[in-house]
Short mmCIF file of C-alpha atoms and ligand atoms in Angstrom, two decimals:
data_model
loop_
_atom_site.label_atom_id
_atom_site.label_comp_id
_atom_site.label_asym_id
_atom_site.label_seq_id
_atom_site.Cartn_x
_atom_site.Cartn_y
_atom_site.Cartn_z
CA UNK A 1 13.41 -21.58 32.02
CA UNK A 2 14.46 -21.85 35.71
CA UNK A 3 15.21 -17.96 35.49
CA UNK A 4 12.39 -16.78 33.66
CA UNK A 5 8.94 -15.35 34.88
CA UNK A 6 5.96 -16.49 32.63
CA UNK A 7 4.94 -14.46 29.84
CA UNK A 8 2.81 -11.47 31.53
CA UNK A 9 3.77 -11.77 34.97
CA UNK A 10 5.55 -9.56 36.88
CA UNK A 11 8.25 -9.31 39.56
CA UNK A 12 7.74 -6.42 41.99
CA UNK A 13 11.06 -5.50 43.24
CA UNK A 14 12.22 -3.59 46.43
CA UNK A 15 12.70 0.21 44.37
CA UNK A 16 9.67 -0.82 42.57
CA UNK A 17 7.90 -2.43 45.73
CA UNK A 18 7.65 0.90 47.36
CA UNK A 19 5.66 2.50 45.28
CA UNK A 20 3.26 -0.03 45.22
CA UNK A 21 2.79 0.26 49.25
CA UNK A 22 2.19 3.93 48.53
CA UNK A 23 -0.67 3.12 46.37
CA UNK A 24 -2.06 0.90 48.80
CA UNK A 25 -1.36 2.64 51.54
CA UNK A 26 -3.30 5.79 49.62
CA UNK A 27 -6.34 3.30 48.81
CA UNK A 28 -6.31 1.51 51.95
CA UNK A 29 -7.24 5.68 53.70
CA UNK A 30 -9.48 6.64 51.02
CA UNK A 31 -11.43 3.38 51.91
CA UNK A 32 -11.45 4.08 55.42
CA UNK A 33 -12.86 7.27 55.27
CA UNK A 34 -15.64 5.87 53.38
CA UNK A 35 -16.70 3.18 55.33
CA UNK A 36 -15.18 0.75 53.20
CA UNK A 37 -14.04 -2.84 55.01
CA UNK A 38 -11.63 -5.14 53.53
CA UNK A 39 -12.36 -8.98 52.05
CA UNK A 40 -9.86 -11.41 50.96
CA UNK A 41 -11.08 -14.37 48.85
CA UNK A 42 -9.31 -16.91 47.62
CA UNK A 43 -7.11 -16.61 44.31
CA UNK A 44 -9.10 -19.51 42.87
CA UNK A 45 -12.63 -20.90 42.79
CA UNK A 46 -15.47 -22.82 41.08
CA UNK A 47 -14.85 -22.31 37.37
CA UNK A 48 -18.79 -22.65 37.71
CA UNK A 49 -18.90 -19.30 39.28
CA UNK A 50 -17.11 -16.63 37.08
CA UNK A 51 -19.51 -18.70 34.41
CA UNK A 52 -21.98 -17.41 35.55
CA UNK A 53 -21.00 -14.48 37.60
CA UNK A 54 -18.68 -12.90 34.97
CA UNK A 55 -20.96 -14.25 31.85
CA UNK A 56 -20.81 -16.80 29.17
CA UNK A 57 -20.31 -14.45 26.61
CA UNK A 58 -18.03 -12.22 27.63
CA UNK A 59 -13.87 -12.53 25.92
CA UNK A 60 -12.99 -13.17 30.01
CA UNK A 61 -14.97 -16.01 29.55
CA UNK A 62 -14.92 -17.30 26.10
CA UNK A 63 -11.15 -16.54 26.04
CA UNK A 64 -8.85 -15.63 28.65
CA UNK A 65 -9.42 -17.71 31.65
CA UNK A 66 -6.50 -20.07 33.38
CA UNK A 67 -9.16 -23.02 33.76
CA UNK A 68 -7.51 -26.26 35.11
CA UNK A 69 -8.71 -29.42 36.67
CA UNK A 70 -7.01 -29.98 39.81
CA UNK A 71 -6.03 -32.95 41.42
CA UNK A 72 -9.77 -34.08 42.36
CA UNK A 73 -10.77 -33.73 38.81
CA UNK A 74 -12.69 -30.31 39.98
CA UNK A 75 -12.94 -27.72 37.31
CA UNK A 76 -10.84 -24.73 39.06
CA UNK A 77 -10.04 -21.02 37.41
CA UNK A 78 -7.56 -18.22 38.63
CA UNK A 79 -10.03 -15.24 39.34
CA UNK A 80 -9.84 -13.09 36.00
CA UNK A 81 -12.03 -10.18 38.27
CA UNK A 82 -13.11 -9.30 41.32
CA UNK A 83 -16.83 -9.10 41.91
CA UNK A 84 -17.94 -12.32 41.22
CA UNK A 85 -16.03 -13.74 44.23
CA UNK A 86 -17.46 -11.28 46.80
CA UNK A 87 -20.66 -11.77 45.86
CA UNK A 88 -20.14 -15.56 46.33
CA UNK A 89 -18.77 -14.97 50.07
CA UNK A 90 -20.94 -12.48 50.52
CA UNK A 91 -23.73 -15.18 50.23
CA UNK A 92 -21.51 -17.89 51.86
CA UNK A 93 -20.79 -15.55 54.95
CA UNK A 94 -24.37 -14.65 55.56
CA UNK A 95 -23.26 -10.98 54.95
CA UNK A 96 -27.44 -10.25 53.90
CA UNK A 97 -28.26 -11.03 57.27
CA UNK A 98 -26.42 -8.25 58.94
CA UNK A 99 -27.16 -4.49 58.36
CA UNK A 100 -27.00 -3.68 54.79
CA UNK A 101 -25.42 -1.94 52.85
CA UNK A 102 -22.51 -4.21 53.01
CA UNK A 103 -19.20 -2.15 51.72
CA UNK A 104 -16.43 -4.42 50.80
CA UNK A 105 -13.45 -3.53 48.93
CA UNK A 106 -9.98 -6.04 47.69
CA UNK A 107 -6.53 -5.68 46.62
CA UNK A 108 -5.10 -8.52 44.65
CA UNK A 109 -3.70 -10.02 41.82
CA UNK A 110 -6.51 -11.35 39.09
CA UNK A 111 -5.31 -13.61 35.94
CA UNK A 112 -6.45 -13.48 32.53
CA UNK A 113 -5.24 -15.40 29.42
CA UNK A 114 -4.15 -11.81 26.92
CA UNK A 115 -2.27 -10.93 24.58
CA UNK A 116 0.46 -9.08 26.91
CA UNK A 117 1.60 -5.47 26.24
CA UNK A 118 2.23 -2.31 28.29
CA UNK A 119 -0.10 -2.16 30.65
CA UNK A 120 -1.47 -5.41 29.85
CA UNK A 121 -0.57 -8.91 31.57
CA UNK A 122 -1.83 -11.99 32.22
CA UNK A 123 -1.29 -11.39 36.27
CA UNK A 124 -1.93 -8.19 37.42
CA UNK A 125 -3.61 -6.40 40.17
CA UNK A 126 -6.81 -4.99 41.15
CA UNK A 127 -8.41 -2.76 43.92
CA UNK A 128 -12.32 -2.96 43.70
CA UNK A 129 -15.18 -1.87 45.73
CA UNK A 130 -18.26 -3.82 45.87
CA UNK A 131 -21.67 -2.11 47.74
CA UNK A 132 -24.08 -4.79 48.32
CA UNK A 133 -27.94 -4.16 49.82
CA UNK A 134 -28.03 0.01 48.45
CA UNK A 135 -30.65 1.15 45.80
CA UNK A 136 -30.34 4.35 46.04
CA UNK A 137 -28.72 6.87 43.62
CA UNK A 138 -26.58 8.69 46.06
CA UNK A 139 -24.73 5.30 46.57
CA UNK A 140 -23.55 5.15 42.92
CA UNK A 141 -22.40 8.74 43.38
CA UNK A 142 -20.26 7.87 46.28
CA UNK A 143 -18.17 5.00 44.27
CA UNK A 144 -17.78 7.21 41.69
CA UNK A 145 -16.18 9.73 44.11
CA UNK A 146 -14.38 7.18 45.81
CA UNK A 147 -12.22 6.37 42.85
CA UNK A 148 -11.85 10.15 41.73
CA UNK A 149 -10.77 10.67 45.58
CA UNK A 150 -8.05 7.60 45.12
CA UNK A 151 -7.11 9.16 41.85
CA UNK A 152 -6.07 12.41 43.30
CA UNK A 153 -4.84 11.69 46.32
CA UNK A 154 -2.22 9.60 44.07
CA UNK A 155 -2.00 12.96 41.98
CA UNK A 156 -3.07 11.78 38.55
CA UNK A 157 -4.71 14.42 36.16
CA UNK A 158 -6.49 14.33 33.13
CA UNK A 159 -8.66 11.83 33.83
CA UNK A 160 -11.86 11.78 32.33
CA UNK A 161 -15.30 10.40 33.73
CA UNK A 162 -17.45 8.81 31.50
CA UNK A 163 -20.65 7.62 32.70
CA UNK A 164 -23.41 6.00 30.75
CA UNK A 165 -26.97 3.90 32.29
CA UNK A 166 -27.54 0.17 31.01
CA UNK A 167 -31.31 0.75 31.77
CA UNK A 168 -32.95 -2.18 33.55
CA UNK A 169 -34.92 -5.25 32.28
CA UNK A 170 -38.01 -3.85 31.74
CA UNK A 171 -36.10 -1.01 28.95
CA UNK A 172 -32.87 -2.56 27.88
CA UNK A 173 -35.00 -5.76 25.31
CA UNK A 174 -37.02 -2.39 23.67
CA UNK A 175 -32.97 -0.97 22.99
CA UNK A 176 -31.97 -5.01 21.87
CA UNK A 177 -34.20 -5.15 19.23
CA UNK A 178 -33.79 -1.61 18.10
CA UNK A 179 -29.86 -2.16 18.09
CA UNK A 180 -30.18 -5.12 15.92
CA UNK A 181 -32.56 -3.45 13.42
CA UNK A 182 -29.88 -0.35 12.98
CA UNK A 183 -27.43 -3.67 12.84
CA UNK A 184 -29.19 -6.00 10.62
CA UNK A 185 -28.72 -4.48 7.23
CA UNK A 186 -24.95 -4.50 7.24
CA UNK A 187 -24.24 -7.21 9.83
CA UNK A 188 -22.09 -9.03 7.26
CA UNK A 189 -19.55 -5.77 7.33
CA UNK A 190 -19.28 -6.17 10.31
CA UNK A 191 -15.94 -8.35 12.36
CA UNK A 192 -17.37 -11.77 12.73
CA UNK A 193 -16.97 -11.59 16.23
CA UNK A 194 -19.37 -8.63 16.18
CA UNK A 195 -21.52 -10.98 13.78
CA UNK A 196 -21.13 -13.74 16.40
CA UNK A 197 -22.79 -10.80 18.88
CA UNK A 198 -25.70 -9.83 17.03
CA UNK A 199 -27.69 -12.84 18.23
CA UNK A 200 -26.23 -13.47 21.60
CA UNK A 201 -25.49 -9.97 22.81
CA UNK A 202 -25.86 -7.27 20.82
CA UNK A 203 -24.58 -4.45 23.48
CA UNK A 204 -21.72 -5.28 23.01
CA UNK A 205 -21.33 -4.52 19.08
CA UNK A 206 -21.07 -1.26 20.50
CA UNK A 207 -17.80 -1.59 22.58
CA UNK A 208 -16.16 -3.34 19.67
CA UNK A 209 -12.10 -1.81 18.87
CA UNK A 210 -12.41 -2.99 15.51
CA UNK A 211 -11.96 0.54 13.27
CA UNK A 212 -14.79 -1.10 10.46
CA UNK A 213 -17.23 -1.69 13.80
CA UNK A 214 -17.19 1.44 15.20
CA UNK A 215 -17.74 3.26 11.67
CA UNK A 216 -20.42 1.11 10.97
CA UNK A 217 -22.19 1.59 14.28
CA UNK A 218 -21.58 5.62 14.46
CA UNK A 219 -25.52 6.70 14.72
CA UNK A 220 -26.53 3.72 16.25
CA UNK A 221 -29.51 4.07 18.71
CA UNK A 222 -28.52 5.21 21.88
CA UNK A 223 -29.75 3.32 25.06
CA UNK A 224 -30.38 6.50 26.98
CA UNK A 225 -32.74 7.26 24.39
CA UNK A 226 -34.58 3.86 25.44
CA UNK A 227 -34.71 4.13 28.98
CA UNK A 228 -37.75 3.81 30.75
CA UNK A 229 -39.13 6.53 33.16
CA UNK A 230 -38.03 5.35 36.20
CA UNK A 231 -34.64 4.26 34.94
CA UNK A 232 -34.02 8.09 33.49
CA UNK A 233 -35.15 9.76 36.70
CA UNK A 234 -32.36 7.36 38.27
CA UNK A 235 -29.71 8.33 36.00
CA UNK A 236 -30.81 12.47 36.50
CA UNK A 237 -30.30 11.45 40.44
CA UNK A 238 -27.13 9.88 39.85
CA UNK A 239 -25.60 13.17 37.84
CA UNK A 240 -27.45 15.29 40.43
CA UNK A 241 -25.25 13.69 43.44
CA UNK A 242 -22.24 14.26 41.41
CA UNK A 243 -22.85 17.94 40.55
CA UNK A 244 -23.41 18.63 44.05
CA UNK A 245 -19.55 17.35 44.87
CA UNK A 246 -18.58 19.09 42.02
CA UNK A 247 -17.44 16.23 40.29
CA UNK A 248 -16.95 16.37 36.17
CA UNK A 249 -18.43 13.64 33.61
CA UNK A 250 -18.95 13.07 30.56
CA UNK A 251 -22.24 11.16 29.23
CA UNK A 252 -20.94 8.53 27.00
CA UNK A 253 -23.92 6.32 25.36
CA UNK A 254 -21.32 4.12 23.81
CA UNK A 255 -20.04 2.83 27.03
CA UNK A 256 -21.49 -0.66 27.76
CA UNK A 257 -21.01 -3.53 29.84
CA UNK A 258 -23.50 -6.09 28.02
CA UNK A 259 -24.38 -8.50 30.65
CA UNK A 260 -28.16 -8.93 31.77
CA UNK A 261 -27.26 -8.17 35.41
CA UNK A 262 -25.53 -5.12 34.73
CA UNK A 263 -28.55 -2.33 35.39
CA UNK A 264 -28.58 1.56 35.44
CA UNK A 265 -25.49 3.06 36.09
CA UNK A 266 -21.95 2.37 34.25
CA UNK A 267 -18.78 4.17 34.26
CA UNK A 268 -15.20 4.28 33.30
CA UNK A 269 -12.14 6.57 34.48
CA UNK A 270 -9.28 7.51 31.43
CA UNK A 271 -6.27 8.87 31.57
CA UNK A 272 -5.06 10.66 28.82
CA UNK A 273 -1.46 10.07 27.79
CA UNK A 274 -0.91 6.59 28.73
CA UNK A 275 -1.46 4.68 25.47
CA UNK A 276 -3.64 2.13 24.26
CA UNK A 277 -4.53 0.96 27.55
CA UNK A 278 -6.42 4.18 28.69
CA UNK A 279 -8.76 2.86 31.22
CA UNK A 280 -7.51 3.16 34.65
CA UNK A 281 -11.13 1.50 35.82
CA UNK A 282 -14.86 0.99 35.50
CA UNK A 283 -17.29 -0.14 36.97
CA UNK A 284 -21.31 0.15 37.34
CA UNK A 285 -24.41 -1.05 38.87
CA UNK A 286 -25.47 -4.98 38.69
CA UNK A 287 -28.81 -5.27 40.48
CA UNK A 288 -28.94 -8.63 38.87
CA UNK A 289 -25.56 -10.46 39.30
CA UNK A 290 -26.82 -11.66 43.02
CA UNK A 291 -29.70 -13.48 42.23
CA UNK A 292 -27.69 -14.86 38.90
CA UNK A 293 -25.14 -15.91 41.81
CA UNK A 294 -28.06 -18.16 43.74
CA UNK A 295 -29.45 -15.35 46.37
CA UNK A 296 -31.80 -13.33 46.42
CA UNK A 297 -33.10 -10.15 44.69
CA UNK A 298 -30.26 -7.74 46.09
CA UNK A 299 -29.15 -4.50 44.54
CA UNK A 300 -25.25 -4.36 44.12
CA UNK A 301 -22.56 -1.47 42.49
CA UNK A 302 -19.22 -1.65 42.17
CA UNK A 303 -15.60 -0.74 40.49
CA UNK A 304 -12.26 -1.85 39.88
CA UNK A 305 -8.91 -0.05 38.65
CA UNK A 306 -5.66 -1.84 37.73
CA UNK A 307 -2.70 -0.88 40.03
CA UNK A 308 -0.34 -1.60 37.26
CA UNK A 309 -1.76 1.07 34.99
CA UNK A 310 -2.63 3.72 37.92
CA UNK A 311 1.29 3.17 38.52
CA UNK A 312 2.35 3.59 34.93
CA UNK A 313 -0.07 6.67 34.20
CA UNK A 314 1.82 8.11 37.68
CA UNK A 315 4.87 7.32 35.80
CA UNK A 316 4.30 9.03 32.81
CA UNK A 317 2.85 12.13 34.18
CA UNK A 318 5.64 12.87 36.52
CA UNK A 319 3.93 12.50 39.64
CA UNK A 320 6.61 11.98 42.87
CA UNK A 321 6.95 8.84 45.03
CA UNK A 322 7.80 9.14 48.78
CA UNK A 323 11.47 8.52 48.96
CA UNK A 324 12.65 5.11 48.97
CA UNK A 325 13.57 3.11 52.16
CA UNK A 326 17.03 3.98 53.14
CA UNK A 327 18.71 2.97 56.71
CA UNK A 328 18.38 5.88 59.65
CA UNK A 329 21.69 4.46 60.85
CA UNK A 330 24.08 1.73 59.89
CA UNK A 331 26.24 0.40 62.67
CA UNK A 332 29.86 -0.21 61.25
CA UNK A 333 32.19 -2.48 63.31
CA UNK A 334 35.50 -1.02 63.37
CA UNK A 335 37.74 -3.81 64.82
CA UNK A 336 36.84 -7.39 65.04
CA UNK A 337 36.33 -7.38 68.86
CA UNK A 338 33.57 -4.94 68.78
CA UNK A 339 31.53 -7.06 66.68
CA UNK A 340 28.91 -8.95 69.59
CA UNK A 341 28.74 -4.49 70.78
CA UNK A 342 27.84 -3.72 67.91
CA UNK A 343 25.07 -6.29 66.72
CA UNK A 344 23.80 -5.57 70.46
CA UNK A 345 23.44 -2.03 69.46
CA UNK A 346 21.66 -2.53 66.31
CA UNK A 347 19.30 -4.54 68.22
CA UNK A 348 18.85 -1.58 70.78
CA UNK A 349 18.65 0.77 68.11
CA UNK A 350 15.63 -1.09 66.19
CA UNK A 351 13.98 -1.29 69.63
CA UNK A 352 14.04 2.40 69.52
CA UNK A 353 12.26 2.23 66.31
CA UNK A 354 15.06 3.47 63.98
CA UNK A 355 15.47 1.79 60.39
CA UNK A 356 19.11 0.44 61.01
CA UNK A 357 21.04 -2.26 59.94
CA UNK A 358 24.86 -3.69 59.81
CA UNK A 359 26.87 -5.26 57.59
CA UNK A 360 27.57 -9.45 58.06
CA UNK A 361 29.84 -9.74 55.33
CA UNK A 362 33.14 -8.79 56.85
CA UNK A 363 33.98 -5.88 55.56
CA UNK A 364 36.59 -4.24 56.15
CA UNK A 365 35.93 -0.50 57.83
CA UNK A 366 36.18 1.57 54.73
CA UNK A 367 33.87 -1.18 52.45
CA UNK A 368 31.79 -0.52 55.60
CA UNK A 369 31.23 2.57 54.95
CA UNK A 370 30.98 3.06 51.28
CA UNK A 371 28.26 0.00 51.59
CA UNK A 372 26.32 2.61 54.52
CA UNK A 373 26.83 4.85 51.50
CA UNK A 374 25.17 3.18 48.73
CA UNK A 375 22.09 2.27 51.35
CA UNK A 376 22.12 6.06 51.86
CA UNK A 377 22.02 5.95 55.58
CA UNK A 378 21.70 8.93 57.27
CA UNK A 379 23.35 8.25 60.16
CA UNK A 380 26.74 5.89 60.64
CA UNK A 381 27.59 4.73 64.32
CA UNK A 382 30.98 3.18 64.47
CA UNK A 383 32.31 1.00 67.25
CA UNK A 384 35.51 0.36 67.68
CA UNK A 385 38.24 -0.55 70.12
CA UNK A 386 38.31 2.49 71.74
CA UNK A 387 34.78 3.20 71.89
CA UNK A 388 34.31 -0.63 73.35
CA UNK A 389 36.73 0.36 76.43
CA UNK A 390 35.10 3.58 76.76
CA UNK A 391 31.33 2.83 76.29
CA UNK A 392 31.30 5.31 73.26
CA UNK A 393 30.42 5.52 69.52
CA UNK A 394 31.06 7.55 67.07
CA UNK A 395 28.63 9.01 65.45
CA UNK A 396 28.81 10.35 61.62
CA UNK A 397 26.24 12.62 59.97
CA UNK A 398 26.44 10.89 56.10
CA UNK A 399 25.18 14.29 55.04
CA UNK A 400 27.27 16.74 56.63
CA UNK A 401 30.51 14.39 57.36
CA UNK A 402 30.58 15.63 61.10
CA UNK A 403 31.34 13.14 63.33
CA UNK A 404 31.33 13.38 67.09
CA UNK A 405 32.63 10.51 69.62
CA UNK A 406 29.37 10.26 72.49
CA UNK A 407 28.65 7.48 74.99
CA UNK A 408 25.88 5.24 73.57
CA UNK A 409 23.16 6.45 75.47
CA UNK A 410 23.62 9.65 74.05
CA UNK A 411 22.80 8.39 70.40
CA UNK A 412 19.16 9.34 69.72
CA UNK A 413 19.70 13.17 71.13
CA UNK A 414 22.60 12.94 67.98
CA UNK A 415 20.33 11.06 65.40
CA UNK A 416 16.96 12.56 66.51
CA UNK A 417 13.90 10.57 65.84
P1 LIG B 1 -12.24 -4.79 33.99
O1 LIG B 1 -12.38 -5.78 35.12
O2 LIG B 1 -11.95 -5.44 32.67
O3 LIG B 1 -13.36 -3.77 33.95
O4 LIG B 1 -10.91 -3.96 34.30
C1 LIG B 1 -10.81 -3.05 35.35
C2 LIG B 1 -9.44 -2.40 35.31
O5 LIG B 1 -8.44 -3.40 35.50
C3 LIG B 1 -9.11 -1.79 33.96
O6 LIG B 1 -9.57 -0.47 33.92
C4 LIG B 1 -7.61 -1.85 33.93
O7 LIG B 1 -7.09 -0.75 34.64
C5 LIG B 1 -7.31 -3.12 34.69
N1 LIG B 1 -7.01 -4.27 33.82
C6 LIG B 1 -7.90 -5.07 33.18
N2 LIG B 1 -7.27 -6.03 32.49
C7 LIG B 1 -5.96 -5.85 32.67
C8 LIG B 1 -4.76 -6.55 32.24
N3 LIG B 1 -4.80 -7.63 31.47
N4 LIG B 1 -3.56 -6.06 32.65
C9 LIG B 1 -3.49 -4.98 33.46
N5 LIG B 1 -4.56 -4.29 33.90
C10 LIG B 1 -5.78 -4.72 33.53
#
């Protein structure tokens, strides 16, 4: 017990560790460039809010939240997403008041109650974008890009864009009802989840797994086919702005995200080759989740994609890491009296900037430097009796096996910078 994780968590290990900082580092550029500002909320809120942020009848909701009281008897959950959170601070902080758009992205870890599997736990971690205050089609464009931009800078291929519109609520009741007519005369084939749907939110019948499902709702009416004027002439603007960056989709009119607030555009990235888990993130417009949140009328689009699978799709198609961390130099003490010389020279060293450390195990010389070995320094200095008289160090190229006996001073022009 004491020495195991719970059951869909992770440890993220120095090795492993790296690679994650490359991601972020990658994401924390691309959002730069874009305008992009960081938020941090907290890891837990109101239980109230993902309620009614996230949506009472989606599975986050009805199934795989960590909802506990706390010690004040409050009703507290583990964010399971991102966006209902920065909507909530975004109203908190008064962010409406300033200029607007308001361009927010996060990197964190989210929770969710699932069955685990590869590239599927019950912590795990997101990097989402929310754009609060823009209407305008070009915006959606630009989110979209975003993500394809993050995507290749980390050198994934074969991803796919599939992009679909939700409509708005003066078209998507007209594509309801016609849903549940195509539905209605075989509703008890269908999964009784999908039955349980039919009433509540029918959308959603369409983004059902189940093999029986999707047969059954192959030639269902198409929501594209339902949109109202203006809602198509947003969706041609939307494909417009991606054409022009030369940016590929595919129109998908079985992609859905059936909540109310969710309006207009939707989206989702796959990579091929990874499994099951395909989606490396999604997102879409939800020009009603603000007001649903307690403000007021304000447009908002968004998008999040799971570091763990961005890392495993990496994996799997071959794509290079930056090396690991490895020491520029590794002081080795060579007698016992040149030990307070030689943790004084570390410390110059790392106020030089180089990566260098010692050993404070005493070991003996050689153990020394097979352990400088196994870090894969680059460079060894070695003090030792002599060298303490003289004011000297040897230094040893770990590559090469040169070594060359310099005063101290001397040590950068050896090891270079
Ligand atoms: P969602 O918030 O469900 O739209 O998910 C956005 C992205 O987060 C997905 O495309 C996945 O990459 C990732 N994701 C969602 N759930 C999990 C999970 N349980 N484990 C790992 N990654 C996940």
């Amino acid at each position: 017990m004491l020495t195991t994780k719970p059951r869909g968590t992770n440890d993220i290990i120095p090795g492993e560790v790296e690679k994650w900082q490359y991601i972020e580092d990658v994401i924390r550029d691309v959002c730069r460039i874009y305008g992009y500002r960081e938020i941090r909320t907290p890891v837990f809120e109101h239980t109230e809010l993902f309620k009614r942020g996230v949506g009472e009848t989606t599975d986050i909701v009805e199934k795989e939240m960590y909802t506990f009281k706390d010690r004040g008897d409050r009703s507290i959950t583990l964010r399971p997403e991102g966006t209902a959170s920065v909507v909530r601070a975004y109203l908190e902080n008064n962010l409406h008041a300033g200029p607007q758009p308001v361009k927010l992205y996060y990197i964190g870890p989210m929770f969710r109650y699932d069955r685990p599997q590869a590239g599927r736990y019950r912590q795990f971690h997101q990097f989402g974008v929310e754009v609060l205050g823009a209407h305008s089609a070009g915006i959606d464009a630009e989110v979209m890009a975003m993500a394809m931009e993050v995507y290749r800078r980390l050198g994934l291929k074969d991803l796919e864009l599939h992009i679909n519109s939700l409509g708005c609520p003066e078209c998507r009741p007209k594509f309801r009802s016609s849903l549940q007519e195509f539905f209605r005369p075989r509703l008890e084939e269908f999964c009784p989840t999908c039955q349980d749907r039919f009433e509540r939110n029918p959308l959603r019948i369409l983004d059902c797994k189940n093999k029986k499902c999707r047969q059954l709702a192959a030639g269902a009416p198409a929501i594209l086919d339902c949109l109202c004027d203006r809602c198509a002439a947003f969706f041609e603007e939307v494909k417009r702005h991606l054409e022009e960056l030369g940016i590929d989709y595919i129109v998908d009119k079985n992609l859905v995200r059936g909540l109310d607030y969710y309006t207009h555009t939707a989206f989702e990235v796959m990579a091929k080759g990874i499994g099951a888990q395909s989606s490396v993130g999604g997102g879409g417009r939800y020009n009603g989740l603000v007001e649903a949140c307690g403000g007021k009328d304000t447009p908002g689009i968004g998008y999040a994609l799971g570091l763990e699978r961005i890392l495993l799709a990496m994996e799997q198609q071959g794509v290079e890491f930056p090396p690991p961390w490895r020491p520029d130099v590794f002081v080795v003490t060579a007698s016992p009296q040149a030990e307070y010389a030689a943790f004084k020279l570390l410390a110059e060293l790392r106020n030089l900037g180089y990566r260098a450390d010692k050993d404070y195990n005493g070991r003996s010389l050689k153990a020394q430097m097979k352990y400088a070995g196994k870090l894969n320094a680059r460079y060894t200095v070695i003090i030792g009796e002599n060298e303490l008289e003289n004011g000297t160090a040897v230094v040893k190229d770990m590559i090469t096996g040169e070594q060359r006996e310099i005063t101290r001073e001397k040590i950068p022009e050896i090891i270079g910078r």
